[in-house]
mmCIF file of C-alpha atoms in Angstrom:
data_model
loop_
_atom_site.group_PDB
_atom_site.id
_atom_site.type_symbol
_atom_site.label_atom_id
_atom_site.label_comp_id
_atom_site.label_asym_id
_atom_site.label_seq_id
_atom_site.Cartn_x
_atom_site.Cartn_y
_atom_site.Cartn_z
ATOM 1 C CA MET H 1 83.952 93.152 132.638
ATOM 2 C CA THR H 2 85.823 89.932 131.901
ATOM 3 C CA ALA H 3 82.707 87.874 132.626
ATOM 4 C CA PHE H 4 80.704 89.965 130.169
ATOM 5 C CA PHE H 5 83.393 89.588 127.494
ATOM 6 C CA VAL H 6 83.622 85.834 127.938
ATOM 7 C CA ALA H 7 79.835 85.453 128.053
ATOM 8 C CA SER H 8 79.365 87.448 124.860
ATOM 9 C CA LEU H 9 82.246 85.611 123.192
ATOM 10 C CA ILE H 10 80.817 82.179 123.761
ATOM 11 C CA GLY H 11 77.167 83.253 123.435
ATOM 12 C CA HIS H 12 75.937 82.116 126.857
ATOM 13 C CA LYS H 13 73.525 84.263 128.804
ATOM 14 C CA GLU H 14 74.736 82.966 132.118
ATOM 15 C CA ILE H 15 78.286 82.108 133.050
ATOM 16 C CA HIS H 16 79.593 80.607 136.246
ATOM 17 C CA LEU H 17 82.830 82.117 137.460
ATOM 18 C CA PRO H 18 84.565 81.398 140.750
ATOM 19 C CA GLN H 19 83.957 83.760 143.639
ATOM 20 C CA SER H 20 87.340 85.359 143.194
ATOM 21 C CA LEU H 21 89.206 85.769 139.936
ATOM 22 C CA PRO H 22 92.949 85.131 139.834
ATOM 23 C CA ALA H 23 95.054 88.210 140.302
ATOM 24 C CA MET H 24 96.046 89.733 136.970
ATOM 25 C CA GLN H 25 99.766 89.726 136.474
ATOM 26 C CA PRO H 26 101.344 92.699 134.712
ATOM 27 C CA THR H 27 102.195 91.995 131.101
ATOM 28 C CA THR H 28 105.888 91.660 130.472
ATOM 29 C CA PRO H 29 107.762 90.842 127.271
ATOM 30 C CA HIS H 30 108.015 87.263 128.579
ATOM 31 C CA THR H 31 104.232 86.876 129.013
ATOM 32 C CA SER H 32 102.449 85.889 125.837
ATOM 33 C CA VAL H 33 98.917 86.840 124.893
ATOM 34 C CA ALA H 34 97.967 83.157 124.875
ATOM 35 C CA ASP H 35 99.077 82.809 128.504
ATOM 36 C CA TYR H 36 96.982 85.804 129.467
ATOM 37 C CA TYR H 37 93.813 84.502 127.804
ATOM 38 C CA TYR H 38 94.417 80.981 129.106
ATOM 39 C CA GLY H 39 94.470 82.377 132.617
ATOM 40 C CA VAL H 40 91.200 84.209 132.023
ATOM 41 C CA LEU H 41 89.445 81.298 130.285
ATOM 42 C CA SER H 42 90.776 78.421 132.405
ATOM 43 C CA ASN H 43 87.817 78.636 134.795
ATOM 44 C CA LEU H 44 85.173 78.010 132.111
ATOM 45 C CA SER H 45 83.183 74.803 132.002
ATOM 46 C CA ALA H 46 84.182 72.049 129.583
ATOM 47 C CA ASP H 47 81.157 72.743 127.340
ATOM 48 C CA SER H 48 81.988 76.434 127.167
ATOM 49 C CA LYS H 49 85.604 75.667 126.294
ATOM 50 C CA LEU H 50 84.555 73.257 123.529
ATOM 51 C CA ASP H 51 82.138 75.837 122.135
ATOM 52 C CA LEU H 52 84.881 78.454 122.164
ATOM 53 C CA ILE H 53 87.292 76.062 120.414
ATOM 54 C CA SER H 54 84.682 75.368 117.755
ATOM 55 C CA ARG H 55 84.072 79.066 117.113
ATOM 56 C CA LEU H 56 87.784 79.849 116.942
ATOM 57 C CA SER H 57 88.296 76.980 114.487
ATOM 58 C CA GLN H 58 85.470 78.270 112.290
ATOM 59 C CA SER H 59 86.956 81.758 112.289
ATOM 60 C CA LEU H 60 90.255 80.342 111.016
ATOM 61 C CA LYS H 61 88.531 78.515 108.166
ATOM 62 C CA GLN H 62 86.786 81.627 106.851
ATOM 63 C CA HIS H 63 88.760 83.422 104.164
ATOM 64 C CA GLN H 64 88.738 87.163 104.757
ATOM 65 C CA GLU H 65 89.897 89.700 102.202
ATOM 66 C CA PRO H 66 92.213 92.334 103.655
ATOM 67 C CA ALA H 67 90.535 95.686 104.235
ATOM 68 C CA TYR H 68 93.378 97.531 102.554
ATOM 69 C CA PRO H 69 95.737 96.525 99.749
ATOM 70 C CA SER H 70 99.086 95.300 100.936
ATOM 71 C CA LEU H 71 101.985 97.720 100.756
ATOM 72 C CA GLU H 72 103.821 95.361 98.427
ATOM 73 C CA SER H 73 101.028 95.625 95.849
ATOM 74 C CA LEU H 74 101.735 99.350 95.491
ATOM 75 C CA PHE H 75 105.277 98.808 94.208
ATOM 76 C CA GLY H 76 106.447 97.709 90.799
ATOM 77 C CA ALA H 77 107.124 98.887 87.295
ATOM 78 C CA TYR H 78 104.571 100.799 85.247
ATOM 79 C CA LYS H 79 103.256 98.748 82.358
ATOM 80 C CA GLY H 80 101.847 100.649 79.427
ATOM 81 C CA GLU H 81 101.948 101.004 75.652
ATOM 82 C CA GLU H 82 103.744 104.371 75.634
ATOM 83 C CA THR H 83 107.495 104.789 75.510
ATOM 84 C CA ALA H 84 109.336 106.642 78.247
ATOM 85 C CA GLU H 85 109.792 109.667 75.973
ATOM 86 C CA GLU H 86 106.052 109.793 75.230
ATOM 87 C CA LEU H 87 105.205 109.627 78.930
ATOM 88 C CA ILE H 88 107.639 112.433 79.725
ATOM 89 C CA ALA H 89 106.180 114.568 76.930
ATOM 90 C CA ASP H 90 102.611 113.928 78.156
ATOM 91 C CA ILE H 91 103.533 114.899 81.702
ATOM 92 C CA ARG H 92 105.261 118.093 80.600
ATOM 93 C CA ASN H 93 102.380 119.066 78.278
ATOM 94 C CA SER H 94 99.778 118.538 81.003
ATOM 95 C CA ARG H 95 101.445 120.928 83.435
ATOM 96 C CA VAL H 96 99.419 124.026 84.202
ATOM 97 C CA SER H 97 100.866 127.155 85.709
ATOM 98 C CA THR H 98 98.506 129.646 87.294
ATOM 99 C CA ARG H 99 101.262 131.820 88.695
ATOM 100 C CA ASP H 100 101.172 135.415 87.488
ATOM 101 C CA ILE H 101 104.642 136.884 87.100
ATOM 102 C CA GLU H 102 104.680 140.641 87.565
ATOM 103 C CA PRO H 103 107.341 142.719 85.873
ATOM 104 C CA LEU H 104 109.875 144.494 88.120
#
């Protein structure tokens, strides 16, 4: 599965991996993600590594808009022309009650 991932990542149809892959160490808080991927990718050829570096660099240069607005953008004061009293009156006047109160 790792060979397929690496091959699709760097766009090569054929990839040469050693006969035996290094044993995967369990991830601990002291093991970084970079160390993990370095261990997986260290057996690639120099051309494959350079191609991967180029693609990663290009991905950093592309500006991507966030899929969702940031949480900070949802906070702040309301800005409008109405006064606080007018807003309160509008809210109270727009309330609708559909509850039927039956006499006892």
